[in-house]
GROMACS .gro file of C-alpha atoms in nm:
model
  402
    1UNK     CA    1   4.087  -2.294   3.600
    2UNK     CA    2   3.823  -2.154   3.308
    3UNK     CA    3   3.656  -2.495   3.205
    4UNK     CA    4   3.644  -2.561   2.841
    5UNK     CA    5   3.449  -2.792   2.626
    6UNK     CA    6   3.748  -2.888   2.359
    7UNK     CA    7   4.132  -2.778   2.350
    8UNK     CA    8   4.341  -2.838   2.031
    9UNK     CA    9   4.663  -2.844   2.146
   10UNK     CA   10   5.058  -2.849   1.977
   11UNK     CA   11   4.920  -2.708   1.643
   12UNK     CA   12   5.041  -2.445   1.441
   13UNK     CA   13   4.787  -2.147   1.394
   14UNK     CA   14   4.761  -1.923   1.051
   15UNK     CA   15   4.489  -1.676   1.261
   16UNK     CA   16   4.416  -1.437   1.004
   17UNK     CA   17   4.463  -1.123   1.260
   18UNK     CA   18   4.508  -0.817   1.088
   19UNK     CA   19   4.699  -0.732   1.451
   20UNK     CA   20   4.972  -1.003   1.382
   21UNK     CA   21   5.000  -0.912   1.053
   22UNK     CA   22   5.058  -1.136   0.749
   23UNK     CA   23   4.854  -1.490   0.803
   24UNK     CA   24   4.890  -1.401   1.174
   25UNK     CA   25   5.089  -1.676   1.223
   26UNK     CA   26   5.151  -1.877   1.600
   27UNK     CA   27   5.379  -2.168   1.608
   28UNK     CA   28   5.297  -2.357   1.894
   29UNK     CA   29   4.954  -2.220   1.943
   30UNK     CA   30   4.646  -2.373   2.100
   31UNK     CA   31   4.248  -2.302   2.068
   32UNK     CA   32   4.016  -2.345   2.351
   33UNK     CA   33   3.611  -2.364   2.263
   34UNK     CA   34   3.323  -2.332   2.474
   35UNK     CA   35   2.973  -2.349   2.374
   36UNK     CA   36   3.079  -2.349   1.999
   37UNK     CA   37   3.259  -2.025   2.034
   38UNK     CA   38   3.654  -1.953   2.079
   39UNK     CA   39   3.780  -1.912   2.420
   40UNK     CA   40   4.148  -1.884   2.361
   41UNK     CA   41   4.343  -1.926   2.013
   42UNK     CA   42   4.723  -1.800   2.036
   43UNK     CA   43   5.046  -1.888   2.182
   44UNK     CA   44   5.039  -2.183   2.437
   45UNK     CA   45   5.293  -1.990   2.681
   46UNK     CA   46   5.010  -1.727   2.702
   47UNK     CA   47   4.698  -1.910   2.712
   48UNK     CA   48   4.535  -1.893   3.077
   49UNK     CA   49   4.436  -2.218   3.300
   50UNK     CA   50   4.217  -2.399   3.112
   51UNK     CA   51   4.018  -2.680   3.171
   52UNK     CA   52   3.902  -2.864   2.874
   53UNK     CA   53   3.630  -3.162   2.869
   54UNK     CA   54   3.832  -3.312   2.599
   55UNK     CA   55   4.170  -3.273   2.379
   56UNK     CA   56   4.310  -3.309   2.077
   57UNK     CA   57   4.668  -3.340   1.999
   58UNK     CA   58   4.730  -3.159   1.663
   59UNK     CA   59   5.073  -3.292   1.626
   60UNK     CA   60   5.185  -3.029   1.435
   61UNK     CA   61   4.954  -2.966   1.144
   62UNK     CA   62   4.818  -2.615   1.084
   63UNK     CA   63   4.492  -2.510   1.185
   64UNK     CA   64   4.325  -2.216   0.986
   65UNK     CA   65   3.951  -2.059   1.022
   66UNK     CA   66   3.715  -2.262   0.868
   67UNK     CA   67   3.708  -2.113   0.463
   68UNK     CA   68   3.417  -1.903   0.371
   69UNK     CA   69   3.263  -1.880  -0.012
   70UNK     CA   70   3.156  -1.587  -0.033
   71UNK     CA   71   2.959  -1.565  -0.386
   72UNK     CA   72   2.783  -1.892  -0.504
   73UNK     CA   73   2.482  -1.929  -0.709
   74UNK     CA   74   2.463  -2.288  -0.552
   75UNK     CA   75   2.129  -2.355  -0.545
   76UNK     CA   76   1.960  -2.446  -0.920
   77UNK     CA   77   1.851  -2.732  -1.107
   78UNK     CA   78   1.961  -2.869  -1.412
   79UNK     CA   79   2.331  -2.745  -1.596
   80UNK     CA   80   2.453  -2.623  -1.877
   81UNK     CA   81   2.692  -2.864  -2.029
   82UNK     CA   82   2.516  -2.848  -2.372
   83UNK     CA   83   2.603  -2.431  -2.318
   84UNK     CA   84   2.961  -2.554  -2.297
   85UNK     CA   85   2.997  -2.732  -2.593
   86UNK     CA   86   2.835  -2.446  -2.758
   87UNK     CA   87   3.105  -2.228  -2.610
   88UNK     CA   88   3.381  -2.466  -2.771
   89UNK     CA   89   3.245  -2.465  -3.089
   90UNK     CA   90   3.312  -2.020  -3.084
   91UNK     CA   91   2.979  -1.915  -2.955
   92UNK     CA   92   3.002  -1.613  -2.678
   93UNK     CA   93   2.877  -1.617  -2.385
   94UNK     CA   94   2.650  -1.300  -2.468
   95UNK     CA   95   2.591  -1.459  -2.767
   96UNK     CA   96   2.415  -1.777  -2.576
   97UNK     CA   97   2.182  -1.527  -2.342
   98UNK     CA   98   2.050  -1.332  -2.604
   99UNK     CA   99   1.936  -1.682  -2.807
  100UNK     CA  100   1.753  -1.782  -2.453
  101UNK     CA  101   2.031  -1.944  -2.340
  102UNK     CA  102   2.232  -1.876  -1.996
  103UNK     CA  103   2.079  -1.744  -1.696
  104UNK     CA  104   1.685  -1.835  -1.841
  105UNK     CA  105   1.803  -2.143  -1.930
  106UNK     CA  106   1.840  -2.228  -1.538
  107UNK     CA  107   1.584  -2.018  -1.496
  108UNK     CA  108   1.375  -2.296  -1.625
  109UNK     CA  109   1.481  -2.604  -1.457
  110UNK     CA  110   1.477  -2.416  -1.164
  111UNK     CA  111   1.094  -2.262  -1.197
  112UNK     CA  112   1.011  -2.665  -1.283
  113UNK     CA  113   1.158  -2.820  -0.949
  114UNK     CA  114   1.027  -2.826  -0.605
  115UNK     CA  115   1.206  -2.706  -0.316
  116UNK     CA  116   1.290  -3.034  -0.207
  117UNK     CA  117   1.439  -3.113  -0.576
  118UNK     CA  118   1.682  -2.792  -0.515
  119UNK     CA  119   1.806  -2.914  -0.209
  120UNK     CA  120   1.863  -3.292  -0.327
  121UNK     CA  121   2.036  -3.120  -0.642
  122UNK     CA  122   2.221  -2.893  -0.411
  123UNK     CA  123   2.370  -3.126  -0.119
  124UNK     CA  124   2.618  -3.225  -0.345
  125UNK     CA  125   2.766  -2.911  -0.473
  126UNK     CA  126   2.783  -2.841  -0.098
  127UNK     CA  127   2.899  -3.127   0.078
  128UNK     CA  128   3.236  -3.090  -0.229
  129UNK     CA  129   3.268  -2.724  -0.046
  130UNK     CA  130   3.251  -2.858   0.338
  131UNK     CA  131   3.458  -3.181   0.238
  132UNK     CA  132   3.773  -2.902   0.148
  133UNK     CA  133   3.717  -2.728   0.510
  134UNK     CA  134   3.420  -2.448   0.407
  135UNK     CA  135   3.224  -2.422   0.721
  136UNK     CA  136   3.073  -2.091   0.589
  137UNK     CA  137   2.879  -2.042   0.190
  138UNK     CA  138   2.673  -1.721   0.085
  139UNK     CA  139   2.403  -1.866  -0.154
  140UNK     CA  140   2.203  -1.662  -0.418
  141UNK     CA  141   1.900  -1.635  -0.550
  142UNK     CA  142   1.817  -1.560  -0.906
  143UNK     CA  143   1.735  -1.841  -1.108
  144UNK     CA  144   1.351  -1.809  -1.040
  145UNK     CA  145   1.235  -1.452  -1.126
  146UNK     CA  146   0.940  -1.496  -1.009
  147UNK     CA  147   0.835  -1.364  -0.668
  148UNK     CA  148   0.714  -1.781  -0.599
  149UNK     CA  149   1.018  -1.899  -0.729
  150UNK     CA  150   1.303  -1.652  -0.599
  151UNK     CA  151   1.132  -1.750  -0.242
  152UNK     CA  152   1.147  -2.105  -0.305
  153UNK     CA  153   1.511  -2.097  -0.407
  154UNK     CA  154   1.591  -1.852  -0.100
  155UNK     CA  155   1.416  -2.151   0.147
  156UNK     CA  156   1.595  -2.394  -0.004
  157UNK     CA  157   1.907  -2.260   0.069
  158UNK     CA  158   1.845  -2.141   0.440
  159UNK     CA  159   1.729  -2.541   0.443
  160UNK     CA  160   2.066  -2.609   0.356
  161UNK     CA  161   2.176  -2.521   0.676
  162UNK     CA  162   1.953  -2.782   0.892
  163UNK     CA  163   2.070  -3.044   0.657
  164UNK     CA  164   2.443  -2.981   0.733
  165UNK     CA  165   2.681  -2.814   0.970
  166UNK     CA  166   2.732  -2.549   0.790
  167UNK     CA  167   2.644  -2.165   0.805
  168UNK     CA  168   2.442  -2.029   0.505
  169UNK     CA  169   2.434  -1.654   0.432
  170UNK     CA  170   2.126  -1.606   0.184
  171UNK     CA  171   2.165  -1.328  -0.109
  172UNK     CA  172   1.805  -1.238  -0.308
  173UNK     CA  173   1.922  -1.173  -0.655
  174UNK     CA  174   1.594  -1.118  -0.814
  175UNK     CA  175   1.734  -0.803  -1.105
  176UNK     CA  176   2.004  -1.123  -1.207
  177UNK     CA  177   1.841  -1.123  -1.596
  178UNK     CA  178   1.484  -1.026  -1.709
  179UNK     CA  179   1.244  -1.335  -1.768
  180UNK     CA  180   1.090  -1.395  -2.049
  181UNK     CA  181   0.737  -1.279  -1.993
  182UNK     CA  182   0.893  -0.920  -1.904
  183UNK     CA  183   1.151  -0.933  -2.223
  184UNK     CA  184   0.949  -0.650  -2.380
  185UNK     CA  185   0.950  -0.442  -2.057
  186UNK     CA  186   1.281  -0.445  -1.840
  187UNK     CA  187   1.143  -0.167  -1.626
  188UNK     CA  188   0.849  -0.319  -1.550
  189UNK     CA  189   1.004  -0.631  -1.399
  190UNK     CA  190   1.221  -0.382  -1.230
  191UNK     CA  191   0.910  -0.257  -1.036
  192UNK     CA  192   0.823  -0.599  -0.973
  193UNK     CA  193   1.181  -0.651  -0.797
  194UNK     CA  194   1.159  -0.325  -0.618
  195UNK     CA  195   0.785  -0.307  -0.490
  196UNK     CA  196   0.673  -0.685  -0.482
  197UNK     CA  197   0.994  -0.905  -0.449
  198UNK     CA  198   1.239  -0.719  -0.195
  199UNK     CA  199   0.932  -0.639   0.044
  200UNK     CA  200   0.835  -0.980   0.066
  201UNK     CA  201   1.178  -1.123   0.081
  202UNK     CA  202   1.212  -0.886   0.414
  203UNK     CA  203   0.933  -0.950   0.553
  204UNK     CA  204   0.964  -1.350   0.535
  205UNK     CA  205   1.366  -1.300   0.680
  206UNK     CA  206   1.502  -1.456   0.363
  207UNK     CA  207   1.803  -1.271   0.283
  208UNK     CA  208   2.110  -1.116   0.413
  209UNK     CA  209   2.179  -0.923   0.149
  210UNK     CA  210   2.040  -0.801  -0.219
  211UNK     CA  211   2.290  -0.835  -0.533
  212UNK     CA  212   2.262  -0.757  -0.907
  213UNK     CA  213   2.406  -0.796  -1.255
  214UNK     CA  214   2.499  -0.435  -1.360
  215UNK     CA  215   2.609  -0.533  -1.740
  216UNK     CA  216   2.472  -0.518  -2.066
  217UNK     CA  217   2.278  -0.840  -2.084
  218UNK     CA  218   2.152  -0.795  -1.723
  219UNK     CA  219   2.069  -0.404  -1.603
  220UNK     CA  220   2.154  -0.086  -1.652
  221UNK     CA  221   2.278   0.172  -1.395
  222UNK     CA  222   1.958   0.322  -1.325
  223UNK     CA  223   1.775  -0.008  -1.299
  224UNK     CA  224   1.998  -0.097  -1.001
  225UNK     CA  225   2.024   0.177  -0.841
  226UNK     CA  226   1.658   0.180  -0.785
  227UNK     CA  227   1.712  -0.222  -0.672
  228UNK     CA  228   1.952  -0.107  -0.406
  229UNK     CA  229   1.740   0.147  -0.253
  230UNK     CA  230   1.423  -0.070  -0.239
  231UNK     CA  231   1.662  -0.252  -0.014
  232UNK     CA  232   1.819  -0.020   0.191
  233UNK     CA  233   1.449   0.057   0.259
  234UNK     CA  234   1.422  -0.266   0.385
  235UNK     CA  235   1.734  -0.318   0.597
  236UNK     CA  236   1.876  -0.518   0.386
  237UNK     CA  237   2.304  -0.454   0.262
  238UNK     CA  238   2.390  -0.487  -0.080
  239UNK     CA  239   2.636  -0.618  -0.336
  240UNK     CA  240   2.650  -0.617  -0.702
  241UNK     CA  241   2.796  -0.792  -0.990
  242UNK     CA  242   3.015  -0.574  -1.159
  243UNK     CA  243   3.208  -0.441  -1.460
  244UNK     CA  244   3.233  -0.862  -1.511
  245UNK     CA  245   3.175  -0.797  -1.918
  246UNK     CA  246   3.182  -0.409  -1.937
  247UNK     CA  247   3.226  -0.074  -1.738
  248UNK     CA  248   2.909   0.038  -1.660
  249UNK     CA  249   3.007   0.218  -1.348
  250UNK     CA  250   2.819  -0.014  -1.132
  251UNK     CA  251   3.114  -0.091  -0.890
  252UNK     CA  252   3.103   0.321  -0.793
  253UNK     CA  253   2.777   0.374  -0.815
  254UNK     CA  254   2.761   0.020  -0.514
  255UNK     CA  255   3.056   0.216  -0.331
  256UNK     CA  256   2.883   0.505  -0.310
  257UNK     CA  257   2.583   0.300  -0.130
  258UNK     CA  258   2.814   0.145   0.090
  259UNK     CA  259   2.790  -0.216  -0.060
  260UNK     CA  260   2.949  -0.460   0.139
  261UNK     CA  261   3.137  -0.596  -0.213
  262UNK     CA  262   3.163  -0.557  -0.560
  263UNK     CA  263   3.217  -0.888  -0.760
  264UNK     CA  264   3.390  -1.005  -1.077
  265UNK     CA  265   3.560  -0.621  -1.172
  266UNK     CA  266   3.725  -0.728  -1.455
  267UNK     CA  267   3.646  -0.407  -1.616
  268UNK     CA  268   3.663  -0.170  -1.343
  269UNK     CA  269   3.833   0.165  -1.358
  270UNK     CA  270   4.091   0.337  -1.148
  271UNK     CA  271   3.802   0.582  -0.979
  272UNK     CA  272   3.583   0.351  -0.873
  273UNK     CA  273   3.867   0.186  -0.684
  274UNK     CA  274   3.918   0.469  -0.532
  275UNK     CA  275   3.545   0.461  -0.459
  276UNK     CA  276   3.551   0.114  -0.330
  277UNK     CA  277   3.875   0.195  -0.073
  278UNK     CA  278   3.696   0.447   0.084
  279UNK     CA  279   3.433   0.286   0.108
  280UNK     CA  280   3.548   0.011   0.229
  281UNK     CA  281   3.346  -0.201  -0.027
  282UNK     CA  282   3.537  -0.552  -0.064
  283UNK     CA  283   3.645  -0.627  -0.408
  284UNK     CA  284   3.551  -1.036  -0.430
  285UNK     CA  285   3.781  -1.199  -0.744
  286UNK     CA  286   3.597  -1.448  -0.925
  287UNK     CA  287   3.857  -1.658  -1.143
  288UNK     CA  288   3.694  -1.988  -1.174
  289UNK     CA  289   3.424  -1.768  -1.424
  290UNK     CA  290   3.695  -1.632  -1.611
  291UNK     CA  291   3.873  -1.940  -1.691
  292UNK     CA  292   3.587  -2.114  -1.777
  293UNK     CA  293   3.468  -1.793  -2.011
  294UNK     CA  294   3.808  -1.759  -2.158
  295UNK     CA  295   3.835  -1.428  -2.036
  296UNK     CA  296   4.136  -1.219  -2.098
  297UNK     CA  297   4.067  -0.904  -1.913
  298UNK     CA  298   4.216  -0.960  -1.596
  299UNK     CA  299   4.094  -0.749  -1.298
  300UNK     CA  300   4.313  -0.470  -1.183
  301UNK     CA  301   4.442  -0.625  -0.912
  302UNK     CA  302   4.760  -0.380  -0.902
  303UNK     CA  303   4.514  -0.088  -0.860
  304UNK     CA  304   4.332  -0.287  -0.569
  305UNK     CA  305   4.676  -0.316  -0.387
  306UNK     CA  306   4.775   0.029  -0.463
  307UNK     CA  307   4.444   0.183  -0.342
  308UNK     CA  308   4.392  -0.106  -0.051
  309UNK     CA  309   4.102  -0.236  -0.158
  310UNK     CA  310   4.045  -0.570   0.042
  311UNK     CA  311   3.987  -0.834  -0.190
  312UNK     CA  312   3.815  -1.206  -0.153
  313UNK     CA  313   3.788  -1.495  -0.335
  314UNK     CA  314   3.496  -1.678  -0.427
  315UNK     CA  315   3.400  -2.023  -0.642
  316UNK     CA  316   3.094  -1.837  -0.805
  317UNK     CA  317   2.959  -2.162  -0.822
  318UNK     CA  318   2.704  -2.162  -1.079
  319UNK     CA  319   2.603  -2.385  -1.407
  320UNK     CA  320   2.688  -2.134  -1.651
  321UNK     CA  321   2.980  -1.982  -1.604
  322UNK     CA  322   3.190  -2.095  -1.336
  323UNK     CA  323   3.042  -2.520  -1.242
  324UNK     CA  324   3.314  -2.500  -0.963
  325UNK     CA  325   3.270  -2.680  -0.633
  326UNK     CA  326   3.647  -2.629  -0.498
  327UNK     CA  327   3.767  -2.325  -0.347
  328UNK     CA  328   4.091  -2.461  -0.302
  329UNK     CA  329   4.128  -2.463  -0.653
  330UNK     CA  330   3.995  -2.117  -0.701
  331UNK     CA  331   4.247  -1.991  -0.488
  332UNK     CA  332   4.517  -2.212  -0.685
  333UNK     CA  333   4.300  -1.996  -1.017
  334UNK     CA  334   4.378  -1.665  -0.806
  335UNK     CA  335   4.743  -1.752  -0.759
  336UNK     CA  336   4.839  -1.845  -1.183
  337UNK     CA  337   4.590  -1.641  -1.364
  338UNK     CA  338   4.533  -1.342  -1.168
  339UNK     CA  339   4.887  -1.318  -1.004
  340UNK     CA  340   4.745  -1.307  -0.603
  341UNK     CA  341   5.003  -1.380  -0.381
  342UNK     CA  342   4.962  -1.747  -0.135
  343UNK     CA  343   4.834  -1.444   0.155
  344UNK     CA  344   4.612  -1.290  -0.052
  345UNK     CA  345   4.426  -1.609  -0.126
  346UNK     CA  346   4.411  -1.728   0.204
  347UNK     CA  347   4.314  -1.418   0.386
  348UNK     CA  348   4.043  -1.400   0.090
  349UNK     CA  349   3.873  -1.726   0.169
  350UNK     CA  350   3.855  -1.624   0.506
  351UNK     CA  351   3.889  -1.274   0.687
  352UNK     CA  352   3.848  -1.096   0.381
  353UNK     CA  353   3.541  -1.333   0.278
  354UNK     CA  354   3.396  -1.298   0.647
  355UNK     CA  355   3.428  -0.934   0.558
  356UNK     CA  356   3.264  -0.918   0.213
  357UNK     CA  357   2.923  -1.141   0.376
  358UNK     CA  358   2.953  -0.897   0.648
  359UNK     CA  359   3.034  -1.146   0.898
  360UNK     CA  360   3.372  -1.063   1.021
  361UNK     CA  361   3.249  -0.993   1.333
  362UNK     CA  362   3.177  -1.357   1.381
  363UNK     CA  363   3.391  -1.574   1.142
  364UNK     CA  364   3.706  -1.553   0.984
  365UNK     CA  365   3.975  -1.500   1.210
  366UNK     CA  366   4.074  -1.725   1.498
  367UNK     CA  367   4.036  -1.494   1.802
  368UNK     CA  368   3.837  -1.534   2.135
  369UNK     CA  369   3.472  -1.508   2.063
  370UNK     CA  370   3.405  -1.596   1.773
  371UNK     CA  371   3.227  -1.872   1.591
  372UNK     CA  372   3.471  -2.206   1.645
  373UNK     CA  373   3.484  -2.321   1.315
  374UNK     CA  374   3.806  -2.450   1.213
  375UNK     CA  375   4.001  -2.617   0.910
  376UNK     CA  376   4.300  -2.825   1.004
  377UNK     CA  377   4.510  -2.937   0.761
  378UNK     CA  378   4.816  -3.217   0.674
  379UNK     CA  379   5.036  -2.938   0.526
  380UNK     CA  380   5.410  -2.809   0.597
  381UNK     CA  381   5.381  -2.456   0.529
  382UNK     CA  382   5.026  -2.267   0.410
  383UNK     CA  383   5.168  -2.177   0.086
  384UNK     CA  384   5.050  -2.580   0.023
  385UNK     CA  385   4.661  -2.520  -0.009
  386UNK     CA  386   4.729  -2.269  -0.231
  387UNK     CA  387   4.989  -2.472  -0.494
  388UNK     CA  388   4.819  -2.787  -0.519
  389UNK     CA  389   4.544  -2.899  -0.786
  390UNK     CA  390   4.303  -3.183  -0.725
  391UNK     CA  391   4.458  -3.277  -0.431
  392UNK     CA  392   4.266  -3.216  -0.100
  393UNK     CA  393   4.529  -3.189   0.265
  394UNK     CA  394   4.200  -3.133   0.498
  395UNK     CA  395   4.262  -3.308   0.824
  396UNK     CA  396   3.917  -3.201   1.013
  397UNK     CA  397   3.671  -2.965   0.965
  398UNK     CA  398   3.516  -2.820   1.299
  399UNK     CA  399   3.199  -2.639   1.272
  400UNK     CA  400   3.073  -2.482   1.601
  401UNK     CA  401   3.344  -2.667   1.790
  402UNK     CA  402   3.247  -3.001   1.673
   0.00000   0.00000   0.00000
């Protein structure tokens, strides 16, 4: 008999396994956790002696892996509602930024508050993601621009994670706009990114990953090129906002580095999808920012199928552009605007989002040895968290198997 600390028994199991194809689907399946990792998840018929400390009768409902958010921008102070009614009233959202608006707006709030005023701002925005089964969020920086404040806002967020049961991947996105006491010199700030920020970010074990905004109103081509290899210097992976308002070749030029994902794509071009498949650079759809922009370039999500690009789905959580706090919804947003079929929304808030955070190795699939976190659910069929609005089925939430 293998002893076990938990056994969830008579459920029905959408793994995710890319070997059982589909949603990896097992009726009748158990999972068996030890030490907050899986020992068995599949068939009951097949599952070896166990001996569990304690079990759980599932009677019937579905258990999935715990969802993953994969691009946030949870941590800031203040919003932007005024932004919004701005917005309403015909302004763009370039036009905004460029009249100190948008990004330095938050930018603001956020240099003003404390650490411990981000996370009491924060805790909410998260506890609406882990009260919908999230048991994993990638937070970025970016609101601080400022070597202080883009460390503050990364410690916040790793704080996160001792103030819930929850797993925090941390993002520096110091090149995210240009502050205003660099407005005159974009390069400059730039260096200050490359040679100050990213080192020191590194060296204090901050961030997971480095991101950008290739666009217009954030930085050109060149600008983050030199951003990405100050960190692969440093060990760190990369990720970029992309082609989100224009193609500026940013999503080939991350492929070509080996990004783990390109975000947004709105704009993107058949060749750098080609870039991105071989790659294997994750393509992470973003549609809570483009209906709350009014966007009507939809990504290409035909030439991401054609090409098998693997594509997530994400909240972007953020004040300006996308004040969303529900990934079921977003994938709901996935499903009606950009046309992403019920598997390709759940596989993108979890194996495909473990994949774009570089994590699939832990999280993401329900398989023996990885992290037991778990979202069970009062549904019928899958196909339910993806077609409701405003309406939340969550059962449990295990994080760690608890």
């Amino acid at each position: 008999m293998i002893p076990a600390d938990h056994l969830w028994k008579n459920a029905r199991l959408a793994s995710m396994r890319a070997d059982l194809g589909g949603l990896g689907i097992v009726e009748d399946g158990i999972i068996a956790a030890r030490d907050g990792r899986i020992l068995y998840a599949g068939p009951a018929s097949d599952a070896p002696a166990l001996n569990p400390v304690t079990v759980t009768d599932c009677q019937g409902r579905w258990i999935t892996p715990g969802l993953i958010d994969c691009h946030t921008h949870l941590v800031h102070a203040g919003d932007r509602a005024h932004e919004f009614e701005l917005r309403l009233k015909g302004a763009t959202y370039e036009e905004i930024a460029r009249a100190g608006g948008g990004i330095v707006s938050t930018m603001r709030a956020t240099r003003a508050a404390d650490e411990a005023e981000l996370i009491r701002q924060t805790i909410p925005r998260l506890d609406a993601l882990l009260a919908e089964g999230v048991t994993t969020v990638e937070v970025k920086s970016g609101y601080g621009l400022s070597l202080v404040d883009e460390l503050k806002m990364l410690r916040a967020a790793r704080a996160l994670a001792a103030a819930r049961p929850v797993s925090i991947a941390t993002t520096f996105l110091g090149a995210h706009a240009v502050p205003p006491e660099f407005a005159d010199d974009h390069d400059a700030y730039i260096d200050l990114v490359c040679r100050k920020m990213i080192p020191a970010v590194a060296a204090q074990g901050l961030a997971d990953s480095v991101d950008g905004f290739c666009e217009g109103i954030g930085f050109s081509l060149s600008q983050v090129r030199r951003v990405f290899h100050a960190a692969k210097t440093q060990g760190l992976a990369i990720k970029l906002h992309a082609e989100q308002l224009s193609n500026l070749q940013g999503a080939a030029l991350a492929a070509s580095l080996g990004a783990l994902s390109a975000d947004h794509l709105e704009h993107v071009d058949e060749g750098a999808v080609r870039a991105m498949a071989q790659a294997n650079t994750v393509a992470v759809m973003l549609p809570g920012a483009f209906y709350f922009t009014r966007d009507t370039k939809l990504p290409p999500i035909d030439l991401f199928r054609r090409h098998g690009v693997v594509m997530a789905l994400a909240t972007d959580c953020n004040p300006g552009t996308a004040p969303l706090t529900s990934l079921l919804l977003a994938m709901n947003m996935g499903a009606t605007l950009f046309r992403l079929s019920v598997e390709e929304c759940l596989l993108g808030v979890t194996s495909h989002a473990a994949q774009a955070l570089g994590r699939l190795d832990s999280v993401g699939t329900l398989e023996a040895g990885k992290e037991c976190d778990l979202a069970i659910w009062d549904i019928e069929r899958p196909a339910e968290l993806v077609y409701r609005m405003g309406f939340n089925p969550l059962h449990a939430r295990i994080f760690r198997g608890k």
